[in-house]
Coordinates of C-alpha atoms and ligand atoms in Angstrom, one line a residue:
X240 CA 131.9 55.2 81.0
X241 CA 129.9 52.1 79.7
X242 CA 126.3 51.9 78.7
X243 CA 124.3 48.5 78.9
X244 CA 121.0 47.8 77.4
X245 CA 118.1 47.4 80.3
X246 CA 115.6 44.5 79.6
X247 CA 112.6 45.3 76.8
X248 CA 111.4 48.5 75.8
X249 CA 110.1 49.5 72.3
X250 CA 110.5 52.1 69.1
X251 CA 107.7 54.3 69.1
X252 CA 107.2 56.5 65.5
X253 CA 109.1 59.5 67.1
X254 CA 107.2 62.6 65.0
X255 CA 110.1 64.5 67.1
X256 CA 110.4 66.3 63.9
X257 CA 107.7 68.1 64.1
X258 CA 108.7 70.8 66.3
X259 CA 112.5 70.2 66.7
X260 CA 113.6 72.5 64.1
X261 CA 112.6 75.7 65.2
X262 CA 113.8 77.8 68.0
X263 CA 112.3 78.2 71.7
X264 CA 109.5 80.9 71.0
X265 CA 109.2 83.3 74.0
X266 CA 105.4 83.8 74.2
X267 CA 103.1 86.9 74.6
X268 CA 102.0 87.4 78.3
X269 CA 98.5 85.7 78.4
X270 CA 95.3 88.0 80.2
X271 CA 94.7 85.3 82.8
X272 CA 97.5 83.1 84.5
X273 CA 95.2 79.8 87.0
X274 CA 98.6 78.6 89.1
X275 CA 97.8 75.3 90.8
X276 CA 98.3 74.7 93.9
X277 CA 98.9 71.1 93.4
X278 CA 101.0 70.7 91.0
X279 CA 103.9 68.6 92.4
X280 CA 104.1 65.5 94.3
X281 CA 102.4 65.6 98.1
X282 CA 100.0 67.5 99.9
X283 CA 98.7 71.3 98.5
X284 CA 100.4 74.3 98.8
X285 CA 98.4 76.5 101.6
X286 CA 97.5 80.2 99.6
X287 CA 99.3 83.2 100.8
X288 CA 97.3 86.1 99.0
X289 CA 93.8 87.2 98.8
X290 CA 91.2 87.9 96.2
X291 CA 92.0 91.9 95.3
X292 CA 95.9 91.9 96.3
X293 CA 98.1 92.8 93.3
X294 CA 101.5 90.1 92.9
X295 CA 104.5 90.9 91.1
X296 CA 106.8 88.9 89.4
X297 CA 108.4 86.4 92.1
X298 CA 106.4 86.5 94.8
X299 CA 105.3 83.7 96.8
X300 CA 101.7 83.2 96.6
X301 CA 101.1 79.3 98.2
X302 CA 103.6 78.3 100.9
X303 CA 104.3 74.5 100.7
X304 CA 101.6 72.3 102.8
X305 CA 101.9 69.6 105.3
X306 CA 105.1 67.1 104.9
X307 CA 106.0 66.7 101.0
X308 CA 105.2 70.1 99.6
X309 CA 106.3 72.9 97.5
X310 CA 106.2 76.7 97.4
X311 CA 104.3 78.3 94.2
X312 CA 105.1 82.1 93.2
X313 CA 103.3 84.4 91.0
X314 CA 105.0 84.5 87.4
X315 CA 103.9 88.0 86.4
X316 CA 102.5 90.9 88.2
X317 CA 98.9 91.3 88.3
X318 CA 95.6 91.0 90.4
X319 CA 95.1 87.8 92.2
X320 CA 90.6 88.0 91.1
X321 CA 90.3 84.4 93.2
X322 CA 91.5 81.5 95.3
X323 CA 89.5 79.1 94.1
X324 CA 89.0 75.4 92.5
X325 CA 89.7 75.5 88.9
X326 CA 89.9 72.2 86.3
X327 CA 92.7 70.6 87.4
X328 CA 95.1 69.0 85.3
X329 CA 93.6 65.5 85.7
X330 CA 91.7 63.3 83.2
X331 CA 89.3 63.1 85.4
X332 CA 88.0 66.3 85.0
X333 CA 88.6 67.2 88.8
X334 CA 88.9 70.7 90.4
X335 CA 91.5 71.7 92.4
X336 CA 92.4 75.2 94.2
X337 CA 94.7 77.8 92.1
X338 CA 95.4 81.4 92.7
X339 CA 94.0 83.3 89.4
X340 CA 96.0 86.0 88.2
X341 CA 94.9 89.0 85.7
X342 CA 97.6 90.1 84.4
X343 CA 98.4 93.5 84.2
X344 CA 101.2 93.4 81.4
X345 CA 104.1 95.3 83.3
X346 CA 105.6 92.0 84.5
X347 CA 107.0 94.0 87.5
X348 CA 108.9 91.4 89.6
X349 CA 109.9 91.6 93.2
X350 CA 113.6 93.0 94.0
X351 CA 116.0 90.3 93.3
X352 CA 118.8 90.4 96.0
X353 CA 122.2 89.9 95.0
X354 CA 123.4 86.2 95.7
X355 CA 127.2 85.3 96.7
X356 CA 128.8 82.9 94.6
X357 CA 127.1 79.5 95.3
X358 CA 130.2 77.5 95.3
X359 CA 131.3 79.2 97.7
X360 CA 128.0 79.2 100.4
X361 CA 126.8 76.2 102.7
X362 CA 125.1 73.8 101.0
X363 CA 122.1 73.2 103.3
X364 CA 121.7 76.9 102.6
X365 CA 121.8 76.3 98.8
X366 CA 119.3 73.2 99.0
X367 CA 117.0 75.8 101.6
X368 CA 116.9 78.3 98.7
X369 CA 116.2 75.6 96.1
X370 CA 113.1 74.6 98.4
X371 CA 111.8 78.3 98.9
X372 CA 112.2 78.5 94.9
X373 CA 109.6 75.7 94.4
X374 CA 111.4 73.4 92.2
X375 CA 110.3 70.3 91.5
X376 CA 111.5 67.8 88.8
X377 CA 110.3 69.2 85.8
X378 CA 111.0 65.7 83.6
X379 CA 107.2 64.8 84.6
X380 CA 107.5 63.3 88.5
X381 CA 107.2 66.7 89.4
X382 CA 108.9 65.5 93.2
X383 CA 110.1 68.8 95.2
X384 CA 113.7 68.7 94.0
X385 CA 115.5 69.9 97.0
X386 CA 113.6 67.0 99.2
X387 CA 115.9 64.9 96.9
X388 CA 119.0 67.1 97.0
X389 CA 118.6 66.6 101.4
X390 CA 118.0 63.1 101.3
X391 CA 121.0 62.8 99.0
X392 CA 123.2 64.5 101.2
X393 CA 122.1 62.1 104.2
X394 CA 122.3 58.7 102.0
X395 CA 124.8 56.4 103.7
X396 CA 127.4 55.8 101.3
X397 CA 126.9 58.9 99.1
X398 CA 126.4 59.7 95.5
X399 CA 129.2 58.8 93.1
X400 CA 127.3 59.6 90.2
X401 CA 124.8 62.3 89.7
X402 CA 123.2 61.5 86.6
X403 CA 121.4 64.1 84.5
X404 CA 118.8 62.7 82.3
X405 CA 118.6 64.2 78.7
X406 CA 116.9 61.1 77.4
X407 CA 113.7 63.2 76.7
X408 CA 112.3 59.1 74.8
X409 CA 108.5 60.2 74.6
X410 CA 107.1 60.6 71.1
X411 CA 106.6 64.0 69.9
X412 CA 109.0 65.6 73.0
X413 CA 111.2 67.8 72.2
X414 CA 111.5 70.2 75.1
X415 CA 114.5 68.9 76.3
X416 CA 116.1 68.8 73.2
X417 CA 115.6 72.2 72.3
X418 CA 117.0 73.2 75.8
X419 CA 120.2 71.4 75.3
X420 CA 120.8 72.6 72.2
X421 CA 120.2 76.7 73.6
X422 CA 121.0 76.7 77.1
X423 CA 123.9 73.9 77.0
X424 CA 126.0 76.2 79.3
X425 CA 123.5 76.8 82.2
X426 CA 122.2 73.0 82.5
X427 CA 126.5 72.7 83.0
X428 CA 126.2 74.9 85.5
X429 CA 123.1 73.4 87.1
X430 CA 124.5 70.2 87.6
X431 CA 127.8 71.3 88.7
X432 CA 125.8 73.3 91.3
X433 CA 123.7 69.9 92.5
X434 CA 127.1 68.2 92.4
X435 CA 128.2 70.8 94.7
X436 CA 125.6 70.5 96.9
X437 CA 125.6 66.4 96.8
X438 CA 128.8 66.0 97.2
X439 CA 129.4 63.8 94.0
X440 CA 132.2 62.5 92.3
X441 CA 131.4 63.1 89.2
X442 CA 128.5 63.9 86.6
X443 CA 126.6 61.5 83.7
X444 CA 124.6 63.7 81.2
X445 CA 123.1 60.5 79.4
X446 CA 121.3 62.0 76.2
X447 CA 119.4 59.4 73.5
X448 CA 121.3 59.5 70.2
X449 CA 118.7 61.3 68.1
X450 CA 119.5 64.1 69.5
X451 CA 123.0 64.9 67.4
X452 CA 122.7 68.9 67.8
X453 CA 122.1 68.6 71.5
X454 CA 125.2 65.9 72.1
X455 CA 127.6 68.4 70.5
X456 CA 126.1 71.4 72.7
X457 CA 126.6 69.8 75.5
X458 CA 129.5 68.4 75.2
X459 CA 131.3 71.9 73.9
X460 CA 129.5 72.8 77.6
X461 CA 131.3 70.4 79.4
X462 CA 134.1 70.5 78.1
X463 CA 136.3 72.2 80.5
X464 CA 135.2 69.6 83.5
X465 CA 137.0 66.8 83.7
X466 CA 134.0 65.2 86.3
X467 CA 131.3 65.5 83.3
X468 CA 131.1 62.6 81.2
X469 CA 128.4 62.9 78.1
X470 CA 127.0 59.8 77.6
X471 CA 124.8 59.2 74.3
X472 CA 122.8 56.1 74.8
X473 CA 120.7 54.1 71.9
X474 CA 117.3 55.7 71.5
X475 CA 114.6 53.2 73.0
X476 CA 111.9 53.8 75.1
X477 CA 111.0 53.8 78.0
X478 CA 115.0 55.1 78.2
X479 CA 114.2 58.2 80.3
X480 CA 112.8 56.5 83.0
X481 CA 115.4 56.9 85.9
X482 CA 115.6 53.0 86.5
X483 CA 116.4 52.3 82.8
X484 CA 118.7 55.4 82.4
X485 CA 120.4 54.1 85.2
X486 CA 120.8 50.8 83.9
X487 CA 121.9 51.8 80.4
X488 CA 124.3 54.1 82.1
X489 CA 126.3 52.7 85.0
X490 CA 125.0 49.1 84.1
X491 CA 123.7 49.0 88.1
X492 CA 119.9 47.9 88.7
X493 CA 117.9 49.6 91.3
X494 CA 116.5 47.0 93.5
X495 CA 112.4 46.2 93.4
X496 CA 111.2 49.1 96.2
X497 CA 114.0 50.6 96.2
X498 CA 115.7 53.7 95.6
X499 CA 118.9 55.4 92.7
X500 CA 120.7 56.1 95.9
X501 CA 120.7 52.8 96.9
X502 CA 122.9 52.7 94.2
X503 CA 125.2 55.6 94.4
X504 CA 123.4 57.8 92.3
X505 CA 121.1 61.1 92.0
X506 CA 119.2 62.0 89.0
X507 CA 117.5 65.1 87.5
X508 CA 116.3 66.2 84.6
X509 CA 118.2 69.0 82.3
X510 CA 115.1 71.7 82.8
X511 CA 115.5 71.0 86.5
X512 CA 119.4 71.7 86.5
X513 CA 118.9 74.4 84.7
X514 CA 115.6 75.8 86.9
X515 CA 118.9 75.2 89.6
X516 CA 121.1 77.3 88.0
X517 CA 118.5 80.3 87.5
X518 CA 117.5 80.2 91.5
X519 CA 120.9 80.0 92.7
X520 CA 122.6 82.4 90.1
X521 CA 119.8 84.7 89.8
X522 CA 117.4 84.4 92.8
X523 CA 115.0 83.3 90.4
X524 CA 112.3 81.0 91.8
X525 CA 110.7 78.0 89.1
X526 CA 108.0 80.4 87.2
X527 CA 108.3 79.5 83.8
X528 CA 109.4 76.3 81.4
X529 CA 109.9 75.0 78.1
X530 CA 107.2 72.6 76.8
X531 CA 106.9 71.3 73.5
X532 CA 103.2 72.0 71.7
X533 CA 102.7 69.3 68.8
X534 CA 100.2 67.0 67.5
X535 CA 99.0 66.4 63.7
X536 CA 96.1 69.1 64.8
X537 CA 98.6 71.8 65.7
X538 CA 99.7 74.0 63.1
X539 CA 102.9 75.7 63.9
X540 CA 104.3 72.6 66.4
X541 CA 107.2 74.5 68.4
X542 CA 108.4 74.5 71.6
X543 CA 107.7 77.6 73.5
X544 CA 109.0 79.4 77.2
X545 CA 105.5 79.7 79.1
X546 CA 105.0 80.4 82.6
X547 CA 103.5 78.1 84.6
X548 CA 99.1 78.6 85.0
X549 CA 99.1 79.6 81.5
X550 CA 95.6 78.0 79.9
X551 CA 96.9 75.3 77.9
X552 CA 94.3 77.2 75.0
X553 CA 96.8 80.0 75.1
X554 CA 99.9 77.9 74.4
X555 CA 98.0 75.5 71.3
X556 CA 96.4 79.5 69.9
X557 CA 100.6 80.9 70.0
X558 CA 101.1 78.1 67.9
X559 CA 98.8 78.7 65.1
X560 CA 95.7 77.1 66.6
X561 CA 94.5 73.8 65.3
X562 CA 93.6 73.0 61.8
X563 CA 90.6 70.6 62.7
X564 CA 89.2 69.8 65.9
X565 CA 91.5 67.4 68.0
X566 CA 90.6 64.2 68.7
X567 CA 92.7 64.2 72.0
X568 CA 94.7 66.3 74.1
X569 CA 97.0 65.0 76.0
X570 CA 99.0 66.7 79.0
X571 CA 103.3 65.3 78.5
X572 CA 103.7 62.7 75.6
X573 CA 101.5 60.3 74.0
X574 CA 102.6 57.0 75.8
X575 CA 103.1 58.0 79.7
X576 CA 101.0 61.7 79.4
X577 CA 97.5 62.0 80.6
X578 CA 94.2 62.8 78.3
X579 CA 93.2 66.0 79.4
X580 CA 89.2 66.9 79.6
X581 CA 89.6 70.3 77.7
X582 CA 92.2 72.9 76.4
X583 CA 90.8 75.3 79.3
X584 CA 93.3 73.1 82.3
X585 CA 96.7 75.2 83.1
X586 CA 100.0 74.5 82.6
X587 CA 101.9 72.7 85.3
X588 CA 105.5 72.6 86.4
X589 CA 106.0 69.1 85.5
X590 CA 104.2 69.3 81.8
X591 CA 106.8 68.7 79.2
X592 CA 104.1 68.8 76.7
X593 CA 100.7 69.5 75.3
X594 CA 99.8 67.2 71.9
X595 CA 96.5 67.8 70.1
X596 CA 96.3 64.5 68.0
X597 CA 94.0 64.2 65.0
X598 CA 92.1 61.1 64.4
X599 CA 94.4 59.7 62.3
X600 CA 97.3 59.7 65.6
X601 CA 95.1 58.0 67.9
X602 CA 92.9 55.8 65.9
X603 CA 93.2 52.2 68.0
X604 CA 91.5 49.5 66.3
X605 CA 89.2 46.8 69.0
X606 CA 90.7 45.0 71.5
X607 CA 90.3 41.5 70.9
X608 CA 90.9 38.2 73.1
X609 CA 94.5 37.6 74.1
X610 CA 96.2 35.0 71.9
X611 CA 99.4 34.2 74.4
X612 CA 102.1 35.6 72.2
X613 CA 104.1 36.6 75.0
X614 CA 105.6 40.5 73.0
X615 CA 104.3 41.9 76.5
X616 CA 106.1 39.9 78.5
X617 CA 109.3 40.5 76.3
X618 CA 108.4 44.4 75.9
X619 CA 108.3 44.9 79.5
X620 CA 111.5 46.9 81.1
X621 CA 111.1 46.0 84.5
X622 CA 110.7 42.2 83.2
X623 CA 106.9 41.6 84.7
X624 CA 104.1 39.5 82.9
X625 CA 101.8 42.0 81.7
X626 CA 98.9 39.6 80.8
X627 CA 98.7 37.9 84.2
X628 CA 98.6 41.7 86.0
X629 CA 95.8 42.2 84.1
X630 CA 93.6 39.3 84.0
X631 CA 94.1 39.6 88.2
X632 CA 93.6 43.7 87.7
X633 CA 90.5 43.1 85.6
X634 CA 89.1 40.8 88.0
X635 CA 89.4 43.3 90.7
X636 CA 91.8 41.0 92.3
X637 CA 94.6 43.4 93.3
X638 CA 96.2 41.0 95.2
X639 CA 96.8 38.8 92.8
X640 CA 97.9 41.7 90.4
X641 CA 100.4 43.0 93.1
X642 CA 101.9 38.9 93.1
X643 CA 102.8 39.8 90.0
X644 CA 105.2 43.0 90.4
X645 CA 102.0 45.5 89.8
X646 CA 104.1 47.9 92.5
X647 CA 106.9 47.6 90.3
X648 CA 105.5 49.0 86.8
X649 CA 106.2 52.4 85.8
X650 CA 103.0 52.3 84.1
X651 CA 105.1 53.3 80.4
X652 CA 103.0 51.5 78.2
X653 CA 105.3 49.3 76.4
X654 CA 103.2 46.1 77.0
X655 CA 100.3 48.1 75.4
X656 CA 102.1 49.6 72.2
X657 CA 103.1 45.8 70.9
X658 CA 100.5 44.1 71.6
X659 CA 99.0 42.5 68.7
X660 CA 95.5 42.0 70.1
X661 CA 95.5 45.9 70.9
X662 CA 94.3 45.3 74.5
X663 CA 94.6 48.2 76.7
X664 CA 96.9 46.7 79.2
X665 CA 98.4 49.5 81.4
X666 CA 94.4 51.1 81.6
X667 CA 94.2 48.3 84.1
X668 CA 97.2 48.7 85.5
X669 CA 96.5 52.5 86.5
X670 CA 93.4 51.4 87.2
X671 CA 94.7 48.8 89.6
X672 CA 96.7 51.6 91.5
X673 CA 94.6 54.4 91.4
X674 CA 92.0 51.8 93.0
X675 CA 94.7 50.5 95.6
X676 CA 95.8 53.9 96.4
X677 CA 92.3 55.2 96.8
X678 CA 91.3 51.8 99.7
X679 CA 94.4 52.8 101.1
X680 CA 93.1 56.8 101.5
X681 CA 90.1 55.0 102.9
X682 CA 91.8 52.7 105.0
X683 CA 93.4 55.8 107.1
X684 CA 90.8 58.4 107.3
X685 CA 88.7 55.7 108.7
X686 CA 91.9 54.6 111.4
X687 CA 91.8 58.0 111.9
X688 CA 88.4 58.2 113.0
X689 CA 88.5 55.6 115.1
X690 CA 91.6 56.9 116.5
X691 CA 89.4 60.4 117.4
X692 CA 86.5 58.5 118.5
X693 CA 88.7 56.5 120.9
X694 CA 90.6 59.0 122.2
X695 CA 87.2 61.3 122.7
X696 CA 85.5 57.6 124.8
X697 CA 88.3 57.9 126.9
X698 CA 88.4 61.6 127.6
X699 CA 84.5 60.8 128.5
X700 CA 85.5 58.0 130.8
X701 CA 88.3 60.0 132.6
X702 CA 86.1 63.1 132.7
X703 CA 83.1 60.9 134.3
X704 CA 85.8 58.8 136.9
X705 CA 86.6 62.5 138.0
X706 CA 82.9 63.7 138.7
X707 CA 82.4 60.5 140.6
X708 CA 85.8 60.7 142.3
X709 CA 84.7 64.6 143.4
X710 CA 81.0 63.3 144.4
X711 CA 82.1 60.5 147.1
X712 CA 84.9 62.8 148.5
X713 CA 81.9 65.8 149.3
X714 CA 79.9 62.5 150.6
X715 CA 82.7 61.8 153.2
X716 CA 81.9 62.8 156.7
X717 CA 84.6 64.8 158.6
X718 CA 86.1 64.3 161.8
X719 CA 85.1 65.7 164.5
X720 CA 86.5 69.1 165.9
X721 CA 87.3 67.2 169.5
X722 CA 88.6 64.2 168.5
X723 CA 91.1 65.9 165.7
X724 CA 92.4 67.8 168.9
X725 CA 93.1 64.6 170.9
X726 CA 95.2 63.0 168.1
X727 CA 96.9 66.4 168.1
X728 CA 97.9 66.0 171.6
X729 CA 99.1 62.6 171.4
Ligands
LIG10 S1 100.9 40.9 73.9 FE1 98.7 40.9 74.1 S2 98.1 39.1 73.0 FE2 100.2 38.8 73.4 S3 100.3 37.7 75.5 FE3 100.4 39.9 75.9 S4 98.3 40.5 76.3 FE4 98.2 38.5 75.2
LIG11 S1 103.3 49.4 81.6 FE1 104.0 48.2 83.3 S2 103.7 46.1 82.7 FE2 103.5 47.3 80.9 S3 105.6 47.3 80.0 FE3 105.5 49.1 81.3 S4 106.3 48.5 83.3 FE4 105.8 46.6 82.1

């Protein structure tokens, strides 16, 4: 297999140093666990225990919503003390409803039943029990895996290629890394798995070649598969976005609006072929994952196995604490992560990593006017014009921004990072969509009122053309007795 360069993209200072060297650290349980009920992509999971019921380890505790959805479980035993709206994961500083868990330290789970050997079960059944395990990519996107795994399995002209992304190209990541190097033979076994259940000819583990220990893992791993290809690809980011990957892979673009099948292939994330490999080898649904603490403020940066509600305090304290205050925390990696209001926010399904960065790491110096150099346009991997988006963005005219391929960025931040006038560029363009997106939430409640208030006018109108309908038939004089006799006799 071949690997071509996708358009653009940029060399970050990695400061993957930091906390590759040491071994996945399997933390002390925490007192509290806050499990979010909206951690993945589409509606909110709908709460299945109460305030006062004790959970073990396992057991489902939110049961996936309306449409895209997914189940959330309990990841220790302990007393649920509320269902409640905790601070949300969000830079916004939002709340949003969690099940809150005090742990009672016995981390008693729920009886695991004895599975079959997957390859040899129906694979709707296999993608049913990924669904009921609640996993959801775990490379960021956080999308409800086995939605993906279904659709896969209905795409027209199949998947030749699934394609499992190791590129882990965020600054400071190194949760992926770590996992390769430590669990090479289960992410095998998870991808042979979705293969399996996909259908596909054959498997691309494309991996970023700073990551030399993990290659050789994984390729000692695959070894005895034919199907599994190991493809190192040059370090650059945005590199782990699917679209690129794919690119630099099978040297196929996806098409703007469009989809990976659309080009024979299916890609996940190594922690989500291995979360795979735990449901359908061990019945274990996703509680837990490896996420990378680092940051110039940490002291001991490390990655570390924490389950999922854990405060993000917890997981920066396990870690030595910080050595001055941090000047930002930031929820997955500096360039695509989001700045979280506090430490006191719970760790999601889909966070990769938590950075505390001193003042030195994000020290950005003014913006200043734009001098028409053009590096954004040439940094940019999906080949849009950066400065025109935002000059329309800034202007409020989304329109205008959306002529020019706003739907299209993956909001990486590679315009941003070269600029030399330091202006803020992807702020507007997440701006941009997060104002588009909310019109657009607007826009339907208020067709949806309209809908109810029309449908409620007519129910009026029917139910008033009835009373009137009953009046004039009481009104009606009836025949009388003799002359309904006559026409009888006739
Ligand atoms: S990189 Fe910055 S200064 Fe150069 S054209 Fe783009 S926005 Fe303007
Ligand atoms: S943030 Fe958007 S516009 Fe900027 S480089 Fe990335 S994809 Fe291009």
């Amino acid at each position: 297999m071949w690997f071509s360069a996708f358009r653009g993209g940029v060399h970050p200072d990695g400061f993957k140093e930091l906390s590759s060297q040491l071994p996945i650290k399997t933390l002390p349980l925490p007192k509290e666990l806050r499990v979010s009920l909206r951690q993945h992509a589409g509606s909110e999971a709908i709460p299945v225990v109460k305030a006062g019921e004790r959970v073990l380890k396992g057991q489902l505790i939110g049961r996936p919503g309306e449409g895209l959805s997914a189940a959330v479980h309990a990841p220790t035993s302990g007393i649920v003390t509320a269902v409640e709206e905790v601070l949300a994961a969000h830079p916004s500083g939002i709340h949003s409803k969690a099940v809150v868990i005090e742990v009672d330290g016995k981390d008693e789970a729920i009886p695991t039943v004895a599975t079959l050997d997957p390859f040899t079960m129906d694979r709707a059944e296999l993608a049913q029990r990924v669904s009921e395990a609640g996993i959801v990519g775990m490379g960021g996107a956080a999308f409800p895996a086995a939605v993906k795994l279904s659709a896969a399995t209905r795409s027209k002209d199949g998947i030749e290629t699934l394609m499992i992304n190791g590129g882990e190209c965020e600054p400071y990541l190194t949760a992926d890394d770590r996992l390769m190097r430590e669990r090479a033979d289960q992410i095998i076994l998870g991808a042979r798995l979705i293969q399996y259940i996909i259908n596909a000819g054959r498997i691309a583990i494309a991996i970023e070649d700073n990551k030399g220990e993990a290659i050789e893992a994984m390729r000692a791993a695959a070894k005895p598969y034919s199907d599994i290809e190991v493809v190192v690809v040059p370090t650059r980011y945005p590199m782990g976005s699917a679209k690129q990957m794919i690119q630099a892979v099978t040297g196929k673009e996806v098409p703007a609006g469009g989809r990976s099948s659309d080009v024979g292939v299916l890609m996940h994330n190594v922690a989500t072929a291995y979360a795979i490999a735990q449901c359908l080898t061990r019945g274990e649904p996703l509680i837990s994952r490896i996420v990378t603490i680092s940051g110039g403020a940490v002291k001991r940066p490390q990655n570390v196995e924490a389950l999922i509600g854990t405060p993000i305090s917890h997981l920066v304290e396990q870690c030595g604490g910080t050595s001055d205050t941090p000047d930002r925390i930031i929820l997955g990696g500096p360039m695509m992560g989001v700045i979280m209001p506090s430490t006191d926010v719970p760790l999601n399904k889909g966070s990769a990593g938590v950075l505390a960065l001193n003042k030195r790491e994000v020290a950005a110096p003014a913006a200043s006017p734009c001098i028409r150099c053009a590096r954004c346009v040439d940094a940019c991997p999906m080949g849009l014009v950066p400065l025109e988006m935002a000059n329309h963005a800034r202007a409020q005219d989304f329109d205008g921004a959306n002529d020019y391929g706003l739907k299209d960025c993956i909001l990486c931040g590679s315009c941003a990072y070269v600029c030399p006038s330091h202006i803020p560029l992807v702020h507007y363009f997440q701006y941009a969509k997060g104002e588009q997106s909310a019109q657009k939430a607007t826009a339907k409640r208020s067709d949806y009122t309209r809908e109810l208030s029309d449908a409620k006018r007519e129910r009026k109108e029917k139910e008033a053309a009835a009373k009137a309908a009953a009046k004039a038939a009481k009104r009606k004089p009836k025949p009388a007795k003799k002359a309904v006799a006559e026409e009888e006799d006739e």
